[in-house]
């Protein structure tokens, strides 16, 4: 999506000068004082000629999002102008990611402003969280490829600060939203039958088969053929599909013949010149994506660095009975709300990572043999304390993979480490085998984030579950209260009762 496809409101804001609205200076100072970043808030609002009063909190929230959108559009335009300065493929790869991520950010801010859309404050907090995550991902891509500072996007920190302000203004407690008219409009009640059926294949819109027995030989062709506003089901017959796929359409469903039977595989990696964001074998961003009975694989290997099997930025996405296989950075839970049930995840370093609001339930987590003798299961990337994101691992099993078992005693395996300052990860009623290091958690870099993160464990079992010798960080918690742990259940953390029943996926709403 390029600049020409932006919504009319965005294009209008793009060409407005910073003196569009204008607000009474006394109003501005008092209202901006309610935000974590009053400086840019005051600067951009007081430098406007008109004299308008802000009368209520909802108006100020709208104004704050409009201001963030205006500055994001200008940053997008400046980033777009950097194209000619890209001197090689590495710089161009990071630049391409940023353009796409800015497009996604503009889309999320527009959704948060759309008064015609039926949504809750939780929905808006999710989209605003994603907007901030997108900008951080853009910046990260340049750094990880070693692109020099003079080619970095001309992104003012004011953009991230303004989005951070909107998160603070819209902050909501852990609670399940109620939809007066039933399920949200983007959930299709008919999906229930697709996940509950023995085989959804007969209801498929299209069929993919490597032997030519379906309508398509590649999954990418089938994705490109997706149409209509309802659920579009792509049945992918057993076979190995060596391709990289991006799913942008809404309400698309992949159905395979089972783990280890329908396999989608790729080998892109940071070691091979891709960004982490663009290394994914399969990337999904269209809301309402569902996958069932499929293996997602990245075969770049343990020595090529970050190499993603699946990246999801799909809001209200479901992965049921799927396998994710890689080494470093296998499963990129990038953003939005996601649910994984009865899945297998294999990897070594930070192999479940990102900044989504995600719950993994009844899954098997298999650390593999790492090249540097250290495994970290998670690396959660919350950069703002008001982002409603985190990695929740509920009623899962953490055991050594077959390749790790013979050398398990020489490998240190940790539950996670803080990729970003407000990293949040919670293990609930999960079996932790003896491979888990007694300290439980690993620092990222010295004392970074140790007091601002939120790591917690609640009623885990197994020989690796003892908290007696766990880290003593200010942000680490051993939960003993069911009411505190309940904040991180499917029902509360994902508002699962509002959308998961329609998909038909089995889930436990509470502890």
PDB file of C-alpha atoms in Angstrom, residues 54-344:
ATOM      1  CA  UNK A  54     -10.915  21.565  24.830  1.00  0.00           C
ATOM      2  CA  UNK A  55     -13.976  20.707  26.880  1.00  0.00           C
ATOM      3  CA  UNK A  56     -13.801  17.004  27.767  1.00  0.00           C
ATOM      4  CA  UNK A  57     -11.468  14.011  27.911  1.00  0.00           C
ATOM      5  CA  UNK A  58     -12.963  12.242  24.893  1.00  0.00           C
ATOM      6  CA  UNK A  59     -12.328  15.344  22.765  1.00  0.00           C
ATOM      7  CA  UNK A  60      -8.738  15.542  23.965  1.00  0.00           C
ATOM      8  CA  UNK A  61      -8.190  11.849  23.169  1.00  0.00           C
ATOM      9  CA  UNK A  62      -9.448  12.440  19.613  1.00  0.00           C
ATOM     10  CA  UNK A  63      -7.226  15.497  19.262  1.00  0.00           C
ATOM     11  CA  UNK A  64      -4.216  13.529  20.537  1.00  0.00           C
ATOM     12  CA  UNK A  65      -4.763  10.718  18.014  1.00  0.00           C
ATOM     13  CA  UNK A  66      -5.261  13.234  15.193  1.00  0.00           C
ATOM     14  CA  UNK A  67      -2.014  14.925  16.166  1.00  0.00           C
ATOM     15  CA  UNK A  68      -0.159  11.584  16.236  1.00  0.00           C
ATOM     16  CA  UNK A  69      -1.608  10.740  12.828  1.00  0.00           C
ATOM     17  CA  UNK A  70      -0.574  14.081  11.357  1.00  0.00           C
ATOM     18  CA  UNK A  71       3.035  13.691  12.512  1.00  0.00           C
ATOM     19  CA  UNK A  72       3.122  10.020  11.422  1.00  0.00           C
ATOM     20  CA  UNK A  73       2.046  11.005   7.920  1.00  0.00           C
ATOM     21  CA  UNK A  74       4.799  13.575   7.730  1.00  0.00           C
ATOM     22  CA  UNK A  75       7.365  11.024   8.965  1.00  0.00           C
ATOM     23  CA  UNK A  76       6.052   8.569   6.347  1.00  0.00           C
ATOM     24  CA  UNK A  77       6.587  11.151   3.634  1.00  0.00           C
ATOM     25  CA  UNK A  78      10.134  11.872   4.823  1.00  0.00           C
ATOM     26  CA  UNK A  79      10.942   8.166   4.982  1.00  0.00           C
ATOM     27  CA  UNK A  80       9.604   7.698   1.468  1.00  0.00           C
ATOM     28  CA  UNK A  81      12.052  10.333   0.238  1.00  0.00           C
ATOM     29  CA  UNK A  82      14.982   8.270   1.540  1.00  0.00           C
ATOM     30  CA  UNK A  83      14.654   5.684  -1.228  1.00  0.00           C
ATOM     31  CA  UNK A  84      17.344   7.182  -3.491  1.00  0.00           C
ATOM     32  CA  UNK A  85      19.799   7.197  -0.589  1.00  0.00           C
ATOM     33  CA  UNK A  86      19.711   3.396  -0.248  1.00  0.00           C
ATOM     34  CA  UNK A  87      23.114   2.300  -1.532  1.00  0.00           C
ATOM     35  CA  UNK A  88      22.742  -1.479  -1.352  1.00  0.00           C
ATOM     36  CA  UNK A  89      20.257  -4.301  -0.894  1.00  0.00           C
ATOM     37  CA  UNK A  90      20.545  -4.288   2.914  1.00  0.00           C
ATOM     38  CA  UNK A  91      19.583  -0.638   3.156  1.00  0.00           C
ATOM     39  CA  UNK A  92      16.759  -1.118   0.662  1.00  0.00           C
ATOM     40  CA  UNK A  93      15.418  -4.135   2.636  1.00  0.00           C
ATOM     41  CA  UNK A  94      15.162  -2.090   5.838  1.00  0.00           C
ATOM     42  CA  UNK A  95      13.687   0.880   3.964  1.00  0.00           C
ATOM     43  CA  UNK A  96      11.026  -1.320   2.314  1.00  0.00           C
ATOM     44  CA  UNK A  97      10.013  -2.671   5.730  1.00  0.00           C
ATOM     45  CA  UNK A  98       9.671   0.865   7.100  1.00  0.00           C
ATOM     46  CA  UNK A  99       7.394   2.022   4.306  1.00  0.00           C
ATOM     47  CA  UNK A 100       5.113  -0.943   4.913  1.00  0.00           C
ATOM     48  CA  UNK A 101       5.187  -0.448   8.680  1.00  0.00           C
ATOM     49  CA  UNK A 102       4.298   3.233   8.327  1.00  0.00           C
ATOM     50  CA  UNK A 103       1.352   2.263   6.141  1.00  0.00           C
ATOM     51  CA  UNK A 104       0.197  -0.175   8.841  1.00  0.00           C
ATOM     52  CA  UNK A 105       0.621   2.499  11.521  1.00  0.00           C
ATOM     53  CA  UNK A 106      -1.476   5.008   9.598  1.00  0.00           C
ATOM     54  CA  UNK A 107      -4.161   2.352   9.172  1.00  0.00           C
ATOM     55  CA  UNK A 108      -4.242   1.634  12.930  1.00  0.00           C
ATOM     56  CA  UNK A 109      -4.456   5.320  13.867  1.00  0.00           C
ATOM     57  CA  UNK A 110      -7.280   5.836  11.388  1.00  0.00           C
ATOM     58  CA  UNK A 111      -9.158   2.857  12.861  1.00  0.00           C
ATOM     59  CA  UNK A 112      -8.766   4.373  16.318  1.00  0.00           C
ATOM     60  CA  UNK A 113     -10.386   7.588  15.041  1.00  0.00           C
ATOM     61  CA  UNK A 114     -13.224   6.017  13.048  1.00  0.00           C
ATOM     62  CA  UNK A 115     -16.430   6.951  14.857  1.00  0.00           C
ATOM     63  CA  UNK A 116     -18.515   4.732  12.544  1.00  0.00           C
ATOM     64  CA  UNK A 117     -16.714   1.546  13.647  1.00  0.00           C
ATOM     65  CA  UNK A 118     -18.211  -0.529  16.443  1.00  0.00           C
ATOM     66  CA  UNK A 119     -15.316  -1.057  18.813  1.00  0.00           C
ATOM     67  CA  UNK A 120     -14.326  -0.856  22.463  1.00  0.00           C
ATOM     68  CA  UNK A 121     -11.566   0.996  24.267  1.00  0.00           C
ATOM     69  CA  UNK A 122      -9.743  -2.349  24.422  1.00  0.00           C
ATOM     70  CA  UNK A 123      -9.830  -2.517  20.623  1.00  0.00           C
ATOM     71  CA  UNK A 124      -8.428   0.999  20.366  1.00  0.00           C
ATOM     72  CA  UNK A 125      -5.698   0.233  22.890  1.00  0.00           C
ATOM     73  CA  UNK A 126      -4.704  -2.782  20.802  1.00  0.00           C
ATOM     74  CA  UNK A 127      -4.469  -0.732  17.592  1.00  0.00           C
ATOM     75  CA  UNK A 128      -2.557   2.086  19.292  1.00  0.00           C
ATOM     76  CA  UNK A 129      -0.179  -0.488  20.797  1.00  0.00           C
ATOM     77  CA  UNK A 130       0.397  -1.885  17.315  1.00  0.00           C
ATOM     78  CA  UNK A 131       1.032   1.588  15.888  1.00  0.00           C
ATOM     79  CA  UNK A 132       3.858   2.074  18.379  1.00  0.00           C
ATOM     80  CA  UNK A 133       5.217  -1.430  17.791  1.00  0.00           C
ATOM     81  CA  UNK A 134       5.366  -0.818  14.044  1.00  0.00           C
ATOM     82  CA  UNK A 135       7.601   2.231  14.456  1.00  0.00           C
ATOM     83  CA  UNK A 136       9.929   0.334  16.788  1.00  0.00           C
ATOM     84  CA  UNK A 137      10.126  -2.521  14.262  1.00  0.00           C
ATOM     85  CA  UNK A 138      11.067  -0.053  11.534  1.00  0.00           C
ATOM     86  CA  UNK A 139      13.942   1.277  13.606  1.00  0.00           C
ATOM     87  CA  UNK A 140      15.096  -2.215  14.606  1.00  0.00           C
ATOM     88  CA  UNK A 141      15.392  -3.364  10.985  1.00  0.00           C
ATOM     89  CA  UNK A 142      17.998  -0.708  10.223  1.00  0.00           C
ATOM     90  CA  UNK A 143      20.066  -1.467  13.299  1.00  0.00           C
ATOM     91  CA  UNK A 144      20.144  -5.244  12.886  1.00  0.00           C
ATOM     92  CA  UNK A 145      21.430  -4.961   9.310  1.00  0.00           C
ATOM     93  CA  UNK A 146      24.154  -2.543  10.382  1.00  0.00           C
ATOM     94  CA  UNK A 147      22.821   0.322   8.279  1.00  0.00           C
ATOM     95  CA  UNK A 148      24.709   3.556   9.149  1.00  0.00           C
ATOM     96  CA  UNK A 149      22.917   6.275  11.065  1.00  0.00           C
ATOM     97  CA  UNK A 150      22.861   8.714   8.146  1.00  0.00           C
ATOM     98  CA  UNK A 151      20.498   6.385   6.280  1.00  0.00           C
ATOM     99  CA  UNK A 152      18.138   5.824   9.198  1.00  0.00           C
ATOM    100  CA  UNK A 153      14.621   7.136   8.607  1.00  0.00           C
ATOM    101  CA  UNK A 154      14.186  10.742   9.582  1.00  0.00           C
ATOM    102  CA  UNK A 155      11.904   9.727  12.414  1.00  0.00           C
ATOM    103  CA  UNK A 156      11.441  12.238  15.165  1.00  0.00           C
ATOM    104  CA  UNK A 157      11.002  10.767  18.620  1.00  0.00           C
ATOM    105  CA  UNK A 158       8.021  13.086  18.774  1.00  0.00           C
ATOM    106  CA  UNK A 159       6.025  10.575  16.703  1.00  0.00           C
ATOM    107  CA  UNK A 160       6.489   7.746  19.215  1.00  0.00           C
ATOM    108  CA  UNK A 161       5.922  10.149  22.120  1.00  0.00           C
ATOM    109  CA  UNK A 162       2.641  11.362  20.647  1.00  0.00           C
ATOM    110  CA  UNK A 163       1.421   7.789  20.148  1.00  0.00           C
ATOM    111  CA  UNK A 164       2.519   6.995  23.694  1.00  0.00           C
ATOM    112  CA  UNK A 165       0.313   9.873  24.859  1.00  0.00           C
ATOM    113  CA  UNK A 166      -2.725   8.360  23.148  1.00  0.00           C
ATOM    114  CA  UNK A 167      -2.096   5.041  24.929  1.00  0.00           C
ATOM    115  CA  UNK A 168      -2.041   6.789  28.296  1.00  0.00           C
ATOM    116  CA  UNK A 169      -5.257   8.688  27.533  1.00  0.00           C
ATOM    117  CA  UNK A 170      -7.097   5.565  26.407  1.00  0.00           C
ATOM    118  CA  UNK A 171      -5.706   3.212  29.085  1.00  0.00           C
ATOM    119  CA  UNK A 172      -8.151   0.529  30.170  1.00  0.00           C
ATOM    120  CA  UNK A 173      -8.035  -2.010  33.014  1.00  0.00           C
ATOM    121  CA  UNK A 174      -7.980  -5.780  32.486  1.00  0.00           C
ATOM    122  CA  UNK A 175     -11.578  -6.475  31.697  1.00  0.00           C
ATOM    123  CA  UNK A 176     -13.548  -8.284  29.066  1.00  0.00           C
ATOM    124  CA  UNK A 177     -15.454  -5.837  26.833  1.00  0.00           C
ATOM    125  CA  UNK A 178     -19.098  -6.443  26.113  1.00  0.00           C
ATOM    126  CA  UNK A 179     -20.526  -6.176  22.614  1.00  0.00           C
ATOM    127  CA  UNK A 180     -24.169  -5.172  22.881  1.00  0.00           C
ATOM    128  CA  UNK A 181     -25.082  -6.648  19.509  1.00  0.00           C
ATOM    129  CA  UNK A 182     -23.187  -9.902  19.800  1.00  0.00           C
ATOM    130  CA  UNK A 183     -19.791 -10.656  18.304  1.00  0.00           C
ATOM    131  CA  UNK A 184     -17.605  -7.964  16.762  1.00  0.00           C
ATOM    132  CA  UNK A 185     -18.406  -7.380  13.106  1.00  0.00           C
ATOM    133  CA  UNK A 186     -15.134  -8.932  11.913  1.00  0.00           C
ATOM    134  CA  UNK A 187     -15.905 -12.303  13.524  1.00  0.00           C
ATOM    135  CA  UNK A 188     -17.844 -14.733  11.346  1.00  0.00           C
ATOM    136  CA  UNK A 189     -20.132 -17.053  13.373  1.00  0.00           C
ATOM    137  CA  UNK A 190     -19.897 -19.662  10.605  1.00  0.00           C
ATOM    138  CA  UNK A 191     -16.230 -20.164  11.410  1.00  0.00           C
ATOM    139  CA  UNK A 192     -17.266 -22.403  14.309  1.00  0.00           C
ATOM    140  CA  UNK A 193     -18.027 -25.317  11.986  1.00  0.00           C
ATOM    141  CA  UNK A 194     -14.693 -24.983  10.189  1.00  0.00           C
ATOM    142  CA  UNK A 195     -12.555 -25.618  13.263  1.00  0.00           C
ATOM    143  CA  UNK A 196     -14.894 -28.168  14.823  1.00  0.00           C
ATOM    144  CA  UNK A 197     -15.248 -30.272  11.676  1.00  0.00           C
ATOM    145  CA  UNK A 198     -13.209 -33.453  11.267  1.00  0.00           C
ATOM    146  CA  UNK A 199     -11.953 -31.939   8.003  1.00  0.00           C
ATOM    147  CA  UNK A 200     -12.884 -28.464   6.750  1.00  0.00           C
ATOM    148  CA  UNK A 201     -11.556 -29.373   3.286  1.00  0.00           C
ATOM    149  CA  UNK A 202     -15.003 -29.938   1.678  1.00  0.00           C
ATOM    150  CA  UNK A 203     -15.941 -26.344   2.529  1.00  0.00           C
ATOM    151  CA  UNK A 204     -12.775 -24.902   0.997  1.00  0.00           C
ATOM    152  CA  UNK A 205     -13.068 -22.101  -1.528  1.00  0.00           C
ATOM    153  CA  UNK A 206      -9.881 -23.234  -3.270  1.00  0.00           C
ATOM    154  CA  UNK A 207      -7.516 -26.204  -3.072  1.00  0.00           C
ATOM    155  CA  UNK A 208      -3.715 -26.181  -3.313  1.00  0.00           C
ATOM    156  CA  UNK A 209      -1.769 -29.325  -4.187  1.00  0.00           C
ATOM    157  CA  UNK A 210       1.817 -29.822  -5.335  1.00  0.00           C
ATOM    158  CA  UNK A 211       0.758 -32.638  -7.688  1.00  0.00           C
ATOM    159  CA  UNK A 212      -1.699 -30.469  -9.600  1.00  0.00           C
ATOM    160  CA  UNK A 213      -4.822 -32.159  -8.217  1.00  0.00           C
ATOM    161  CA  UNK A 214      -6.091 -28.850  -6.821  1.00  0.00           C
ATOM    162  CA  UNK A 215      -6.930 -25.570  -8.465  1.00  0.00           C
ATOM    163  CA  UNK A 216      -3.506 -24.149  -7.561  1.00  0.00           C
ATOM    164  CA  UNK A 217       0.023 -25.525  -7.194  1.00  0.00           C
ATOM    165  CA  UNK A 218       1.270 -22.739  -4.912  1.00  0.00           C
ATOM    166  CA  UNK A 219      -0.212 -21.189  -1.798  1.00  0.00           C
ATOM    167  CA  UNK A 220       0.747 -17.693  -2.991  1.00  0.00           C
ATOM    168  CA  UNK A 221      -1.488 -18.098  -6.054  1.00  0.00           C
ATOM    169  CA  UNK A 222      -4.385 -19.172  -3.839  1.00  0.00           C
ATOM    170  CA  UNK A 223      -3.894 -16.207  -1.495  1.00  0.00           C
ATOM    171  CA  UNK A 224      -3.900 -13.851  -4.487  1.00  0.00           C
ATOM    172  CA  UNK A 225      -7.209 -15.379  -5.611  1.00  0.00           C
ATOM    173  CA  UNK A 226      -8.937 -14.745  -2.261  1.00  0.00           C
ATOM    174  CA  UNK A 227     -12.057 -12.631  -2.654  1.00  0.00           C
ATOM    175  CA  UNK A 228     -15.305 -11.691  -0.928  1.00  0.00           C
ATOM    176  CA  UNK A 229     -16.058 -10.325   2.520  1.00  0.00           C
ATOM    177  CA  UNK A 230     -16.723 -13.666   4.235  1.00  0.00           C
ATOM    178  CA  UNK A 231     -14.380 -16.402   5.345  1.00  0.00           C
ATOM    179  CA  UNK A 232     -12.138 -17.565   2.479  1.00  0.00           C
ATOM    180  CA  UNK A 233     -10.863 -21.103   3.109  1.00  0.00           C
ATOM    181  CA  UNK A 234      -7.705 -22.364   1.394  1.00  0.00           C
ATOM    182  CA  UNK A 235      -7.254 -26.125   1.744  1.00  0.00           C
ATOM    183  CA  UNK A 236      -3.569 -26.999   1.388  1.00  0.00           C
ATOM    184  CA  UNK A 237      -3.087 -30.688   0.691  1.00  0.00           C
ATOM    185  CA  UNK A 238      -0.225 -32.703   2.178  1.00  0.00           C
ATOM    186  CA  UNK A 239       3.102 -31.778   0.669  1.00  0.00           C
ATOM    187  CA  UNK A 240       6.104 -29.497   1.047  1.00  0.00           C
ATOM    188  CA  UNK A 241       5.549 -25.934  -0.174  1.00  0.00           C
ATOM    189  CA  UNK A 242       8.809 -24.036  -0.517  1.00  0.00           C
ATOM    190  CA  UNK A 243       7.632 -20.442  -0.742  1.00  0.00           C
ATOM    191  CA  UNK A 244       7.447 -17.163   1.166  1.00  0.00           C
ATOM    192  CA  UNK A 245       3.907 -15.893   1.624  1.00  0.00           C
ATOM    193  CA  UNK A 246       2.341 -12.669   2.874  1.00  0.00           C
ATOM    194  CA  UNK A 247      -1.368 -12.670   3.711  1.00  0.00           C
ATOM    195  CA  UNK A 248      -2.890  -9.176   3.687  1.00  0.00           C
ATOM    196  CA  UNK A 249      -6.541 -10.064   3.081  1.00  0.00           C
ATOM    197  CA  UNK A 250      -9.073 -10.338   5.892  1.00  0.00           C
ATOM    198  CA  UNK A 251     -10.749 -13.527   7.127  1.00  0.00           C
ATOM    199  CA  UNK A 252      -8.473 -15.962   5.303  1.00  0.00           C
ATOM    200  CA  UNK A 253      -8.101 -19.489   6.631  1.00  0.00           C
ATOM    201  CA  UNK A 254      -5.365 -22.046   5.872  1.00  0.00           C
ATOM    202  CA  UNK A 255      -6.348 -25.696   6.428  1.00  0.00           C
ATOM    203  CA  UNK A 256      -3.787 -28.456   6.059  1.00  0.00           C
ATOM    204  CA  UNK A 257      -3.731 -32.214   6.410  1.00  0.00           C
ATOM    205  CA  UNK A 258      -1.863 -32.152   9.722  1.00  0.00           C
ATOM    206  CA  UNK A 259       1.427 -31.317  11.416  1.00  0.00           C
ATOM    207  CA  UNK A 260       4.286 -32.832   9.439  1.00  0.00           C
ATOM    208  CA  UNK A 261       2.013 -33.461   6.452  1.00  0.00           C
ATOM    209  CA  UNK A 262       1.262 -29.996   5.109  1.00  0.00           C
ATOM    210  CA  UNK A 263       4.549 -28.109   5.415  1.00  0.00           C
ATOM    211  CA  UNK A 264       5.258 -24.515   4.357  1.00  0.00           C
ATOM    212  CA  UNK A 265       8.986 -23.878   4.378  1.00  0.00           C
ATOM    213  CA  UNK A 266      11.469 -21.107   3.622  1.00  0.00           C
ATOM    214  CA  UNK A 267      15.052 -20.183   4.514  1.00  0.00           C
ATOM    215  CA  UNK A 268      15.316 -16.385   4.668  1.00  0.00           C
ATOM    216  CA  UNK A 269      17.366 -15.012   7.574  1.00  0.00           C
ATOM    217  CA  UNK A 270      19.226 -11.987   8.859  1.00  0.00           C
ATOM    218  CA  UNK A 271      22.428 -13.910   8.157  1.00  0.00           C
ATOM    219  CA  UNK A 272      21.244 -14.186   4.580  1.00  0.00           C
ATOM    220  CA  UNK A 273      20.538 -10.465   4.224  1.00  0.00           C
ATOM    221  CA  UNK A 274      16.878 -10.161   5.250  1.00  0.00           C
ATOM    222  CA  UNK A 275      15.510  -8.194   8.182  1.00  0.00           C
ATOM    223  CA  UNK A 276      13.937 -10.250  10.963  1.00  0.00           C
ATOM    224  CA  UNK A 277      10.570  -8.769   9.951  1.00  0.00           C
ATOM    225  CA  UNK A 278      11.006  -9.856   6.330  1.00  0.00           C
ATOM    226  CA  UNK A 279      12.589 -13.252   7.016  1.00  0.00           C
ATOM    227  CA  UNK A 280       9.242 -14.916   7.759  1.00  0.00           C
ATOM    228  CA  UNK A 281       8.289 -17.954   5.711  1.00  0.00           C
ATOM    229  CA  UNK A 282       4.666 -16.912   6.242  1.00  0.00           C
ATOM    230  CA  UNK A 283       3.598 -13.422   7.332  1.00  0.00           C
ATOM    231  CA  UNK A 284      -0.034 -12.581   8.086  1.00  0.00           C
ATOM    232  CA  UNK A 285      -1.399  -9.082   8.684  1.00  0.00           C
ATOM    233  CA  UNK A 286      -5.027  -9.235   7.531  1.00  0.00           C
ATOM    234  CA  UNK A 287      -7.345  -9.476  10.546  1.00  0.00           C
ATOM    235  CA  UNK A 288      -9.172 -12.678  11.402  1.00  0.00           C
ATOM    236  CA  UNK A 289      -6.583 -15.125  10.013  1.00  0.00           C
ATOM    237  CA  UNK A 290      -7.001 -18.774  11.034  1.00  0.00           C
ATOM    238  CA  UNK A 291      -4.611 -21.693  10.476  1.00  0.00           C
ATOM    239  CA  UNK A 292      -5.211 -25.336  11.294  1.00  0.00           C
ATOM    240  CA  UNK A 293      -3.147 -28.528  10.899  1.00  0.00           C
ATOM    241  CA  UNK A 294      -0.083 -26.978   9.242  1.00  0.00           C
ATOM    242  CA  UNK A 295       3.685 -26.911   9.839  1.00  0.00           C
ATOM    243  CA  UNK A 296       5.379 -23.528   9.375  1.00  0.00           C
ATOM    244  CA  UNK A 297       9.144 -23.946   8.991  1.00  0.00           C
ATOM    245  CA  UNK A 298      12.315 -21.925   8.483  1.00  0.00           C
ATOM    246  CA  UNK A 299      15.362 -23.992   7.494  1.00  0.00           C
ATOM    247  CA  UNK A 300      18.025 -21.255   7.681  1.00  0.00           C
ATOM    248  CA  UNK A 301      19.592 -23.245  10.528  1.00  0.00           C
ATOM    249  CA  UNK A 302      21.094 -22.403  13.911  1.00  0.00           C
ATOM    250  CA  UNK A 303      24.022 -20.303  12.628  1.00  0.00           C
ATOM    251  CA  UNK A 304      22.220 -17.782  10.397  1.00  0.00           C
ATOM    252  CA  UNK A 305      20.738 -15.677  13.164  1.00  0.00           C
ATOM    253  CA  UNK A 306      17.152 -14.497  13.162  1.00  0.00           C
ATOM    254  CA  UNK A 307      15.023 -16.633  10.845  1.00  0.00           C
ATOM    255  CA  UNK A 308      11.247 -16.505  11.318  1.00  0.00           C
ATOM    256  CA  UNK A 309       8.893 -19.366  10.454  1.00  0.00           C
ATOM    257  CA  UNK A 310       5.705 -17.362  11.063  1.00  0.00           C
ATOM    258  CA  UNK A 311       5.093 -13.673  11.711  1.00  0.00           C
ATOM    259  CA  UNK A 312       1.612 -12.608  12.757  1.00  0.00           C
ATOM    260  CA  UNK A 313       0.295  -9.071  12.980  1.00  0.00           C
ATOM    261  CA  UNK A 314      -3.246 -10.318  12.378  1.00  0.00           C
ATOM    262  CA  UNK A 315      -5.781  -9.061  14.891  1.00  0.00           C
ATOM    263  CA  UNK A 316      -8.003 -11.789  16.369  1.00  0.00           C
ATOM    264  CA  UNK A 317      -5.989 -14.551  14.724  1.00  0.00           C
ATOM    265  CA  UNK A 318      -6.121 -18.235  15.701  1.00  0.00           C
ATOM    266  CA  UNK A 319      -3.576 -21.018  15.205  1.00  0.00           C
ATOM    267  CA  UNK A 320      -4.884 -24.482  16.028  1.00  0.00           C
ATOM    268  CA  UNK A 321      -2.866 -27.715  15.911  1.00  0.00           C
ATOM    269  CA  UNK A 322       0.010 -26.090  14.047  1.00  0.00           C
ATOM    270  CA  UNK A 323       3.782 -26.505  14.337  1.00  0.00           C
ATOM    271  CA  UNK A 324       6.373 -23.731  14.148  1.00  0.00           C
ATOM    272  CA  UNK A 325       9.919 -24.928  13.475  1.00  0.00           C
ATOM    273  CA  UNK A 326      13.126 -22.911  13.424  1.00  0.00           C
ATOM    274  CA  UNK A 327      16.034 -21.930  15.601  1.00  0.00           C
ATOM    275  CA  UNK A 328      16.487 -18.237  16.505  1.00  0.00           C
ATOM    276  CA  UNK A 329      13.260 -16.185  16.346  1.00  0.00           C
ATOM    277  CA  UNK A 330      10.959 -18.974  15.158  1.00  0.00           C
ATOM    278  CA  UNK A 331       7.571 -17.507  16.079  1.00  0.00           C
ATOM    279  CA  UNK A 332       7.222 -13.734  15.703  1.00  0.00           C
ATOM    280  CA  UNK A 333       4.075 -12.712  17.559  1.00  0.00           C
ATOM    281  CA  UNK A 334       4.549  -9.206  16.223  1.00  0.00           C
ATOM    282  CA  UNK A 335       1.369  -7.343  17.232  1.00  0.00           C
ATOM    283  CA  UNK A 336      -2.427  -7.422  17.744  1.00  0.00           C
ATOM    284  CA  UNK A 337      -4.441 -10.163  19.538  1.00  0.00           C
ATOM    285  CA  UNK A 338      -3.512 -13.787  18.883  1.00  0.00           C
ATOM    286  CA  UNK A 339      -4.435 -17.211  20.255  1.00  0.00           C
ATOM    287  CA  UNK A 340      -2.502 -20.483  19.854  1.00  0.00           C
ATOM    288  CA  UNK A 341      -4.002 -23.801  20.911  1.00  0.00           C
ATOM    289  CA  UNK A 342      -2.412 -27.285  20.847  1.00  0.00           C
ATOM    290  CA  UNK A 343       0.550 -26.067  18.818  1.00  0.00           C
ATOM    291  CA  UNK A 344       4.212 -27.152  18.814  1.00  0.00           C
TER     292      UNK A 344
END
